[in-house]
Amino acid sequence: MPSTDTPLQPERLTAPEVPAFLARMAQAPEGQPIDLSKLQAFDSAGLAALVNVAARAPLRQAPEKLRKLAALYGIDRIFSEPS
C-alpha cells in the first residue's frame, strides 16, 4: 500500500521509510519546512535522516518524544523552534 505522506509532513520515519523520505527530500525545494506535527513513528534511523536534511529544510513542530531522543544524542538544536 503506498504511503499517503507528503515529503514535507511524514507520519512515519523509521529505517524502512528513510530511503524513500530522503529521495523525496532531494526533490523538494531547498528551504521548504518539514512539518513534523503528524509524525507518529520514528527511530534513530529517522532521526539521522532528519539531521541529514536539517541544513536545507527547517524542522518544525517536532513531537516531544522526538525532541527527547534528539536531546539524548545532543542534537536537539536541529529543530527550528525551541521546545
Short mmCIF file of N, CA and C in Angstrom, two decimals:
data_model
loop_
_atom_site.label_atom_id
_atom_site.label_comp_id
_atom_site.label_asym_id
_atom_site.label_seq_id
_atom_site.Cartn_x
_atom_site.Cartn_y
_atom_site.Cartn_z
N MET A 1 0.85 -1.19 0.00
CA MET A 1 0.00 0.00 0.00
C MET A 1 0.89 1.24 0.00
N PRO A 2 0.71 2.17 -0.93
CA PRO A 2 1.54 3.37 -0.98
C PRO A 2 1.28 4.29 0.19
N SER A 3 2.31 5.00 0.57
CA SER A 3 2.21 5.94 1.69
C SER A 3 1.44 7.18 1.25
N THR A 4 0.67 7.75 2.19
CA THR A 4 -0.04 8.99 1.90
C THR A 4 0.72 10.19 2.43
N ASP A 5 1.92 9.96 2.98
CA ASP A 5 2.75 11.05 3.49
C ASP A 5 3.15 11.97 2.35
N THR A 6 3.26 13.25 2.63
CA THR A 6 3.89 14.16 1.69
C THR A 6 5.35 14.23 2.10
N PRO A 7 6.25 14.67 1.22
CA PRO A 7 7.66 14.73 1.60
C PRO A 7 7.90 15.66 2.77
N LEU A 8 7.02 16.62 2.97
CA LEU A 8 7.26 17.62 4.00
C LEU A 8 6.39 17.45 5.24
N GLN A 9 5.65 16.35 5.34
CA GLN A 9 4.84 16.09 6.52
C GLN A 9 4.72 14.58 6.75
N PRO A 10 5.83 13.93 7.11
CA PRO A 10 5.79 12.47 7.27
C PRO A 10 5.01 12.05 8.51
N GLU A 11 4.40 10.87 8.43
CA GLU A 11 3.72 10.27 9.58
C GLU A 11 4.59 9.18 10.20
N ARG A 12 5.45 8.56 9.39
CA ARG A 12 6.37 7.52 9.86
C ARG A 12 7.76 7.83 9.31
N LEU A 13 8.75 7.64 10.16
CA LEU A 13 10.12 7.83 9.72
C LEU A 13 11.01 6.84 10.48
N THR A 14 10.89 5.58 10.09
CA THR A 14 11.70 4.52 10.65
C THR A 14 12.62 3.99 9.56
N ALA A 15 13.53 3.11 9.90
CA ALA A 15 14.54 2.63 8.95
C ALA A 15 13.94 2.26 7.59
N PRO A 16 12.82 1.53 7.52
CA PRO A 16 12.29 1.18 6.19
C PRO A 16 11.84 2.39 5.36
N GLU A 17 11.40 3.47 6.01
CA GLU A 17 10.91 4.65 5.28
C GLU A 17 12.00 5.65 4.92
N VAL A 18 13.16 5.56 5.57
CA VAL A 18 14.21 6.57 5.39
C VAL A 18 14.66 6.72 3.93
N PRO A 19 14.96 5.65 3.19
CA PRO A 19 15.42 5.86 1.81
C PRO A 19 14.41 6.63 0.95
N ALA A 20 13.15 6.30 1.06
CA ALA A 20 12.12 7.00 0.27
C ALA A 20 11.99 8.45 0.73
N PHE A 21 12.06 8.68 2.03
CA PHE A 21 11.98 10.04 2.56
C PHE A 21 13.13 10.89 2.02
N LEU A 22 14.34 10.37 2.07
CA LEU A 22 15.49 11.13 1.59
C LEU A 22 15.40 11.37 0.08
N ALA A 23 14.88 10.40 -0.66
CA ALA A 23 14.70 10.60 -2.10
C ALA A 23 13.69 11.70 -2.38
N ARG A 24 12.58 11.70 -1.62
CA ARG A 24 11.58 12.76 -1.80
C ARG A 24 12.15 14.11 -1.40
N MET A 25 12.93 14.14 -0.32
CA MET A 25 13.51 15.41 0.12
C MET A 25 14.50 15.96 -0.89
N ALA A 26 15.18 15.09 -1.62
CA ALA A 26 16.12 15.54 -2.64
C ALA A 26 15.38 16.29 -3.75
N GLN A 27 14.10 16.01 -3.94
CA GLN A 27 13.29 16.67 -4.97
C GLN A 27 12.57 17.92 -4.45
N ALA A 28 12.52 18.09 -3.13
CA ALA A 28 11.80 19.23 -2.54
C ALA A 28 12.63 20.50 -2.68
N PRO A 29 11.98 21.64 -2.80
CA PRO A 29 12.72 22.91 -2.87
C PRO A 29 13.51 23.17 -1.58
N GLU A 30 14.73 23.63 -1.72
CA GLU A 30 15.54 23.95 -0.55
C GLU A 30 14.85 25.04 0.26
N GLY A 31 14.85 24.87 1.57
CA GLY A 31 14.25 25.86 2.46
C GLY A 31 12.80 25.61 2.80
N GLN A 32 12.16 24.68 2.09
CA GLN A 32 10.76 24.39 2.40
C GLN A 32 10.71 23.62 3.72
N PRO A 33 9.96 24.12 4.71
CA PRO A 33 9.94 23.50 6.03
C PRO A 33 9.37 22.07 6.02
N ILE A 34 9.82 21.29 6.97
CA ILE A 34 9.27 19.96 7.20
C ILE A 34 8.42 20.04 8.46
N ASP A 35 7.15 19.79 8.32
CA ASP A 35 6.20 19.82 9.44
C ASP A 35 6.16 18.42 10.05
N LEU A 36 6.63 18.31 11.28
CA LEU A 36 6.70 17.01 11.96
C LEU A 36 5.53 16.78 12.90
N SER A 37 4.52 17.61 12.84
CA SER A 37 3.40 17.52 13.79
C SER A 37 2.62 16.21 13.67
N LYS A 38 2.65 15.56 12.51
CA LYS A 38 1.91 14.31 12.34
C LYS A 38 2.79 13.07 12.49
N LEU A 39 4.05 13.28 12.81
CA LEU A 39 4.98 12.16 12.95
C LEU A 39 4.60 11.32 14.16
N GLN A 40 4.24 10.06 13.91
CA GLN A 40 3.79 9.17 14.97
C GLN A 40 4.78 8.06 15.26
N ALA A 41 5.56 7.65 14.27
CA ALA A 41 6.51 6.56 14.45
C ALA A 41 7.86 6.99 13.89
N PHE A 42 8.90 6.82 14.69
CA PHE A 42 10.25 7.17 14.26
C PHE A 42 11.23 6.34 15.07
N ASP A 43 12.45 6.28 14.59
CA ASP A 43 13.52 5.60 15.31
C ASP A 43 14.81 6.37 15.08
N SER A 44 15.92 5.82 15.52
CA SER A 44 17.19 6.54 15.38
C SER A 44 17.57 6.73 13.91
N ALA A 45 17.18 5.82 13.04
CA ALA A 45 17.44 6.00 11.60
C ALA A 45 16.65 7.20 11.07
N GLY A 46 15.42 7.35 11.54
CA GLY A 46 14.62 8.50 11.15
C GLY A 46 15.22 9.80 11.65
N LEU A 47 15.71 9.77 12.88
CA LEU A 47 16.36 10.96 13.43
C LEU A 47 17.60 11.30 12.62
N ALA A 48 18.37 10.29 12.24
CA ALA A 48 19.56 10.53 11.42
C ALA A 48 19.17 11.16 10.08
N ALA A 49 18.07 10.71 9.49
CA ALA A 49 17.59 11.29 8.24
C ALA A 49 17.23 12.76 8.43
N LEU A 50 16.61 13.08 9.54
CA LEU A 50 16.25 14.48 9.81
C LEU A 50 17.51 15.33 9.99
N VAL A 51 18.52 14.78 10.65
CA VAL A 51 19.79 15.51 10.78
C VAL A 51 20.35 15.78 9.39
N ASN A 52 20.25 14.80 8.52
CA ASN A 52 20.76 14.91 7.16
C ASN A 52 20.09 16.04 6.39
N VAL A 53 18.80 16.25 6.58
CA VAL A 53 18.08 17.28 5.80
C VAL A 53 17.94 18.61 6.55
N ALA A 54 18.29 18.66 7.81
CA ALA A 54 18.07 19.87 8.62
C ALA A 54 18.82 21.08 8.08
N ALA A 55 19.93 20.88 7.41
CA ALA A 55 20.69 22.01 6.87
C ALA A 55 19.98 22.68 5.70
N ARG A 56 19.09 21.95 5.03
CA ARG A 56 18.42 22.54 3.86
C ARG A 56 16.93 22.75 4.05
N ALA A 57 16.38 22.28 5.18
CA ALA A 57 14.94 22.41 5.41
C ALA A 57 14.68 22.56 6.91
N PRO A 58 14.02 23.64 7.33
CA PRO A 58 13.71 23.80 8.75
C PRO A 58 12.77 22.69 9.24
N LEU A 59 13.06 22.17 10.41
CA LEU A 59 12.24 21.12 11.02
C LEU A 59 11.33 21.77 12.05
N ARG A 60 10.03 21.64 11.86
CA ARG A 60 9.06 22.34 12.71
C ARG A 60 8.10 21.38 13.37
N GLN A 61 7.61 21.78 14.53
CA GLN A 61 6.56 21.09 15.28
C GLN A 61 6.92 19.63 15.57
N ALA A 62 8.15 19.42 16.01
CA ALA A 62 8.58 18.06 16.34
C ALA A 62 7.87 17.57 17.59
N PRO A 63 7.41 16.32 17.58
CA PRO A 63 6.77 15.76 18.78
C PRO A 63 7.76 15.70 19.95
N GLU A 64 7.24 15.77 21.14
CA GLU A 64 8.07 15.78 22.33
C GLU A 64 8.98 14.56 22.42
N LYS A 65 8.49 13.38 22.05
CA LYS A 65 9.32 12.17 22.09
C LYS A 65 10.52 12.29 21.15
N LEU A 66 10.32 12.88 20.00
CA LEU A 66 11.42 13.07 19.05
C LEU A 66 12.42 14.07 19.61
N ARG A 67 11.93 15.12 20.21
CA ARG A 67 12.82 16.11 20.83
C ARG A 67 13.66 15.48 21.94
N LYS A 68 13.03 14.60 22.72
CA LYS A 68 13.76 13.93 23.81
C LYS A 68 14.83 13.00 23.25
N LEU A 69 14.51 12.27 22.18
CA LEU A 69 15.51 11.39 21.57
C LEU A 69 16.67 12.22 21.02
N ALA A 70 16.36 13.32 20.37
CA ALA A 70 17.41 14.20 19.84
C ALA A 70 18.26 14.77 20.98
N ALA A 71 17.62 15.14 22.08
CA ALA A 71 18.36 15.67 23.23
C ALA A 71 19.29 14.61 23.81
N LEU A 72 18.85 13.38 23.84
CA LEU A 72 19.69 12.28 24.34
C LEU A 72 21.00 12.20 23.54
N TYR A 73 20.91 12.44 22.23
CA TYR A 73 22.10 12.42 21.37
C TYR A 73 22.80 13.78 21.32
N GLY A 74 22.23 14.80 21.98
CA GLY A 74 22.82 16.13 21.99
C GLY A 74 22.64 16.89 20.69
N ILE A 75 21.58 16.56 19.94
CA ILE A 75 21.37 17.22 18.64
C ILE A 75 20.01 17.90 18.54
N ASP A 76 19.41 18.22 19.67
CA ASP A 76 18.07 18.80 19.66
C ASP A 76 18.04 20.19 19.03
N ARG A 77 19.18 20.79 18.79
CA ARG A 77 19.19 22.11 18.14
C ARG A 77 18.85 22.05 16.66
N ILE A 78 18.65 20.85 16.11
CA ILE A 78 18.26 20.73 14.70
C ILE A 78 16.85 21.26 14.44
N PHE A 79 16.04 21.36 15.49
CA PHE A 79 14.67 21.83 15.32
C PHE A 79 14.63 23.34 15.27
N SER A 80 13.78 23.89 14.39
CA SER A 80 13.81 25.33 14.14
C SER A 80 13.12 26.17 15.21
N GLU A 81 12.36 25.55 16.10
CA GLU A 81 11.79 26.32 17.20
C GLU A 81 12.09 25.60 18.50
N PRO A 82 12.21 26.37 19.59
CA PRO A 82 12.51 25.74 20.88
C PRO A 82 11.36 24.87 21.37
N SER A 83 11.68 23.94 22.25
CA SER A 83 10.62 23.08 22.82
C SER A 83 9.83 23.81 23.87
#
